[in-house]
XYZ file of C-alpha atoms in Angstrom:
361
model
C 9.049 15.790 -30.158
C 12.540 15.910 -31.641
C 11.994 19.607 -32.425
C 11.302 20.497 -28.786
C 14.068 21.962 -26.648
C 14.980 20.099 -23.469
C 13.220 22.528 -21.116
C 9.880 22.237 -22.911
C 10.219 18.464 -23.235
C 11.005 18.316 -19.524
C 7.823 20.218 -18.647
C 5.715 17.960 -20.873
C 7.131 14.705 -19.545
C 6.813 15.552 -15.863
C 3.058 16.016 -16.367
C 2.586 12.535 -17.818
C 1.912 9.399 -15.736
C 4.957 7.354 -14.770
C 3.890 4.394 -16.923
C 3.743 6.591 -20.025
C 7.068 8.267 -19.299
C 8.772 4.914 -18.671
C 7.804 3.758 -22.175
C 9.465 6.852 -23.679
C 12.848 5.824 -22.290
C 13.400 3.414 -25.184
C 12.779 6.011 -27.933
C 16.355 7.274 -28.081
C 19.337 8.286 -25.961
C 17.995 11.806 -25.463
C 14.786 10.588 -23.841
C 16.633 7.988 -21.791
C 19.134 10.542 -20.489
C 16.441 13.058 -19.525
C 14.046 10.576 -17.907
C 16.741 8.706 -15.972
C 18.226 11.907 -14.559
C 17.769 11.945 -10.741
C 16.674 15.591 -10.803
C 13.870 14.776 -13.254
C 12.814 11.692 -11.272
C 12.464 13.733 -8.080
C 10.566 16.545 -9.810
C 8.282 14.082 -11.584
C 7.474 12.411 -8.255
C 6.797 15.793 -6.659
C 4.499 16.904 -9.501
C 2.632 13.594 -9.524
C 2.223 13.393 -5.740
C -1.407 13.255 -4.768
C -2.472 11.866 -8.130
C -5.078 9.135 -7.928
C -4.185 5.492 -8.417
C -4.947 3.850 -11.758
C -5.804 0.438 -10.334
C -4.410 -2.100 -7.909
C -2.009 -5.029 -7.743
C -2.553 -8.364 -6.077
C -0.950 -11.766 -5.784
C -0.960 -13.785 -8.989
C -1.440 -17.513 -9.473
C 1.463 -17.245 -11.921
C 4.929 -17.633 -10.432
C 7.292 -14.664 -10.325
C 4.463 -12.249 -11.190
C 1.742 -10.041 -9.790
C -1.656 -9.263 -11.325
C -3.029 -5.821 -12.094
C -6.665 -4.679 -12.122
C -7.414 -1.319 -13.723
C -10.035 1.114 -12.431
C -11.019 1.343 -16.075
C -13.325 -1.654 -15.912
C -13.139 -2.204 -19.660
C -9.434 -3.059 -19.380
C -8.523 -6.737 -18.929
C -6.563 -8.069 -15.976
C -2.823 -8.024 -16.664
C -0.145 -10.336 -15.318
C 3.110 -8.452 -14.793
C 6.434 -10.270 -14.660
C 8.886 -8.568 -12.310
C 12.072 -10.037 -13.822
C 13.264 -11.494 -10.529
C 16.275 -13.846 -10.376
C 15.659 -17.322 -11.733
C 15.504 -19.013 -8.326
C 12.497 -16.820 -7.434
C 10.671 -17.293 -10.729
C 9.394 -20.721 -9.676
C 7.402 -19.464 -6.671
C 4.326 -17.337 -6.155
C 5.036 -13.908 -4.730
C 3.666 -12.503 -1.483
C 3.229 -8.731 -1.179
C 4.677 -7.632 2.170
C 4.419 -3.847 1.960
C 4.049 -0.915 -0.426
C 4.757 2.810 -0.405
C 4.758 5.553 -3.062
C 4.801 3.146 -5.989
C 7.392 0.638 -4.722
C 6.493 -2.876 -3.542
C 8.231 -5.183 -1.071
C 7.887 -8.870 -2.010
C 8.865 -12.305 -0.756
C 8.499 -15.610 -2.556
C 6.371 -18.465 -1.189
C 7.067 -20.699 0.666
C 8.680 -18.322 3.124
C 12.002 -20.112 3.216
C 13.889 -17.512 1.210
C 16.930 -15.737 2.593
C 16.009 -12.545 0.779
C 13.156 -10.210 -0.036
C 12.803 -7.913 -3.038
C 12.039 -4.247 -3.426
C 10.399 -3.789 -6.836
C 9.192 -0.989 -9.055
C 6.443 -2.551 -11.217
C 6.396 0.536 -13.465
C 10.043 0.320 -14.531
C 10.355 -3.467 -13.935
C 13.417 -2.937 -11.745
C 14.132 -4.666 -8.449
C 16.687 -4.930 -5.696
C 17.445 -7.871 -3.444
C 17.334 -7.106 0.281
C 18.640 -9.634 2.812
C 15.979 -11.125 5.061
C 16.036 -9.422 8.484
C 16.558 -12.619 10.476
C 15.948 -12.550 14.220
C 15.485 -14.752 17.242
C 12.203 -12.935 17.852
C 9.163 -13.347 15.620
C 8.505 -10.424 13.272
C 4.916 -9.246 13.705
C 4.896 -6.599 11.007
C 6.922 -4.965 8.281
C 6.675 -1.516 6.746
C 8.165 0.289 3.763
C 8.918 4.020 3.934
C 9.725 5.741 0.625
C 10.605 9.430 0.414
C 11.013 10.316 -3.295
C 12.443 13.726 -2.411
C 15.532 12.019 -0.929
C 16.227 9.997 -4.086
C 19.292 12.046 -5.031
C 20.786 11.277 -1.607
C 20.528 7.517 -2.301
C 18.778 7.013 1.018
C 15.200 7.424 -0.175
C 13.681 4.319 1.390
C 13.811 2.314 4.592
C 12.328 -1.039 5.546
C 11.210 -1.471 9.151
C 10.501 -4.790 10.853
C 8.415 -4.812 14.027
C 9.334 -7.431 16.637
C 8.023 -8.438 20.021
C 10.543 -9.064 22.776
C 10.377 -12.295 24.839
C 8.419 -10.584 27.630
C 5.565 -10.118 25.093
C 4.939 -6.604 26.408
C 7.500 -4.663 24.393
C 7.812 -3.946 20.683
C 11.205 -3.437 19.038
C 12.117 -2.047 15.616
C 14.682 -3.320 13.114
C 15.673 -1.066 10.201
C 17.190 -1.646 6.758
C 18.699 1.302 4.879
C 20.157 1.261 1.348
C 23.268 3.237 2.314
C 24.472 0.485 4.674
C 22.829 -2.465 2.909
C 22.133 -4.226 6.201
C 19.676 -4.425 9.090
C 20.171 -2.988 12.567
C 18.069 -2.765 15.705
C 16.815 0.638 16.763
C 17.315 1.650 20.385
C 13.647 2.615 20.447
C 11.133 0.271 22.092
C 7.495 0.714 23.088
C 5.366 -1.181 25.600
C 1.965 -2.496 24.571
C -0.698 -5.048 25.513
C 0.474 -8.658 25.179
C -2.744 -9.750 23.433
C -2.488 -7.177 20.678
C -1.444 -7.784 17.112
C -1.283 -5.809 13.878
C -3.847 -5.741 11.105
C -3.143 -4.792 7.505
C -0.093 -3.086 6.061
C 1.826 -0.118 7.400
C 0.801 3.364 6.238
C 3.572 5.924 5.647
C 2.559 9.450 6.602
C 4.517 12.508 7.771
C 7.773 10.573 7.960
C 6.341 7.795 10.115
C 4.991 4.292 9.565
C 1.577 3.581 11.100
C 0.177 0.145 11.950
C -3.454 -0.475 12.888
C -3.825 -2.811 15.891
C -6.692 -5.033 16.947
C -7.020 -3.042 20.177
C -8.286 0.058 18.424
C -4.989 1.916 18.439
C -2.428 2.962 15.839
C 1.252 2.270 16.461
C 3.449 4.954 14.843
C 7.214 4.949 14.260
C 9.196 7.886 12.857
C 11.766 6.250 10.570
C 14.297 9.119 10.757
C 14.013 10.192 14.391
C 13.394 6.566 15.472
C 10.663 7.554 17.894
C 7.412 5.654 18.476
C 4.021 6.516 19.948
C 0.412 5.327 20.081
C -2.595 7.057 18.514
C -5.909 6.186 20.133
C -8.932 5.513 17.940
C -12.245 6.678 19.492
C -14.336 3.785 20.735
C -17.311 5.299 18.925
C -15.644 4.176 15.693
C -15.240 0.554 16.712
C -18.747 0.449 18.206
C -20.258 1.389 14.837
C -19.072 -1.894 13.376
C -21.392 -4.734 14.299
C -19.008 -7.439 13.159
C -16.160 -8.624 15.355
C -13.284 -8.280 14.951
C -14.066 -4.699 13.925
C -10.710 -4.030 12.262
C -11.239 -6.794 9.676
C -13.854 -4.605 7.952
C -11.859 -1.387 8.256
C -9.634 0.354 5.701
C -6.802 2.558 6.947
C -4.818 4.981 4.774
C -4.069 8.550 3.693
C -6.588 10.710 1.820
C -6.089 14.428 1.169
C -3.095 14.560 3.525
C -4.993 13.088 6.478
C -5.130 9.636 8.039
C -8.523 8.080 7.262
C -10.511 5.112 8.515
C -13.309 3.507 6.505
C -15.508 1.297 8.698
C -18.231 -0.998 7.311
C -21.350 -2.239 9.076
C -24.645 -3.707 7.870
C -26.218 -0.256 7.524
C -23.477 1.362 5.494
C -20.030 2.910 5.635
C -18.528 5.598 7.863
C -15.414 7.671 7.081
C -13.400 9.049 10.022
C -10.357 11.327 9.677
C -7.555 12.268 12.054
C -8.202 15.987 11.577
C -5.605 17.125 14.134
C -2.570 14.860 13.939
C -0.542 16.590 16.675
C -3.385 16.498 19.215
C -4.741 13.150 17.944
C -8.295 14.393 17.354
C -10.700 12.464 15.126
C -13.917 13.519 13.428
C -16.509 11.806 11.253
C -16.225 13.217 7.735
C -18.655 11.206 5.588
C -21.323 8.578 5.947
C -22.561 6.381 3.092
C -25.683 4.289 2.928
C -25.379 0.639 2.043
C -24.065 0.591 -1.543
C -23.460 -3.109 -2.059
C -26.042 -5.509 -3.390
C -28.535 -7.373 -1.257
C -27.407 -10.651 -2.794
C -24.637 -10.910 -0.208
C -25.137 -13.412 2.543
C -26.245 -11.787 5.790
C -23.126 -12.665 7.754
C -20.562 -11.482 5.199
C -19.667 -7.795 5.169
C -17.744 -6.251 2.263
C -14.100 -5.497 2.931
C -12.968 -1.962 2.021
C -9.643 -2.241 0.179
C -9.175 1.209 -1.367
C -10.462 4.746 -0.864
C -9.253 8.062 -2.301
C -12.142 10.394 -1.455
C -13.829 9.898 -4.832
C -13.732 6.142 -5.265
C -14.323 3.275 -2.894
C -13.365 -0.301 -3.731
C -15.018 -3.154 -1.842
C -14.191 -6.844 -1.867
C -17.444 -8.756 -1.509
C -18.482 -12.391 -1.634
C -21.331 -13.467 -3.894
C -23.204 -16.733 -3.371
C -23.760 -17.301 -7.093
C -19.990 -17.120 -7.727
C -19.304 -20.017 -5.352
C -18.358 -17.592 -2.613
C -15.328 -16.269 -4.470
C -14.609 -12.570 -3.947
C -15.889 -9.947 -6.338
C -14.490 -6.420 -6.621
C -16.983 -3.538 -6.667
C -15.832 -0.044 -7.670
C -18.068 2.819 -6.526
C -17.887 6.407 -7.732
C -18.867 8.486 -4.707
C -18.861 11.915 -6.324
C -22.387 11.944 -7.741
C -24.513 9.539 -5.718
C -22.677 6.416 -6.774
C -22.812 7.423 -10.433
C -20.587 4.601 -11.614
C -20.561 1.117 -10.186
C -18.773 -1.813 -11.695
C -16.977 -4.960 -10.739
C -14.621 -7.724 -11.675
C -14.591 -11.281 -10.432
C -11.250 -12.556 -9.248
C -12.037 -16.146 -8.341
C -9.563 -17.819 -6.028
C -6.848 -15.254 -6.774
C -8.714 -12.654 -4.693
C -9.752 -14.963 -1.899
C -7.012 -14.258 0.635
C -4.608 -11.912 -1.125
C -3.499 -8.403 -0.294
C -4.603 -5.713 -2.750
C -2.537 -2.553 -3.066
C -3.074 0.617 -5.137
C -1.077 1.111 -8.321
C 0.689 4.450 -7.911
C 3.255 4.631 -10.686
C 6.708 6.040 -10.011
C 10.056 6.369 -11.776
C 12.008 6.055 -8.521
C 14.781 3.495 -8.928
C 15.424 0.841 -6.328
């Protein structure tokens, strides 16, 4: 590659996955200078946007690390050290949020005065002060806009709080340009018995939280405006298990918000086809694709979906009830099915897709 001019090398590198490009940084000063250039980082992120994930991360039994499962089932599980400060290397890490390849982490037990924003691809991290508040934080979301990287304001962390009257939600925001937290003037009223399920989903400049009441709470991180998106009751009624949201996956597929709901007959995929008018439609329906060796009362938990692949976390009696990951290829009638057993490490942990990025923190 030494014979290639910079323009041709640039075009080659931006087409390669972030993990591959990151390894090239140590070849020589030329590669390091090109790959670390903010203009290249933004263009690489733009070119790679929409690419499918290569696997997923989850909490590790090893301190100061997270584990990685590859969608290539022949690859072994990897434990990735995140090079955190020494005082955080002695604790297990809890994944709080993720967005566009970056991960927000806190060490266990939750007595730390700081949280960490990490890039597992480049092994870089940044310490963020804990939000701190008299009110209990009910949710946290990470919004990452790679296109704003050159402006040094490419991510925001949003904490969701409930005011003492228990009927009003309030938002607290951290931005890298100020390096501190502040309360937004925006508040939104909601049912006192509601709570959030799962992580926040970043879409169209807003964070979205799924609630147990069958609604989605949305917050635009730049305009600091919030609103509710109703989920049709026909979706929740399809799920025989209660609570319905515990067997529901929520995320973005093909530039639309998607719900994957599981019941004993199979799986249903709903999409928010008209975001502005909040209209939903059923896009796909799958027959039961998990084994009959599951106990009757345990439904698989959908943990990842990209339109082609569906990942389920299931319990198997012969594995002492420990979770087992099933990967299903949905393109040609479930052409490829495989799984990995995670033992206790998968029992209660959050699993997030591995979407590599070169964005610095």
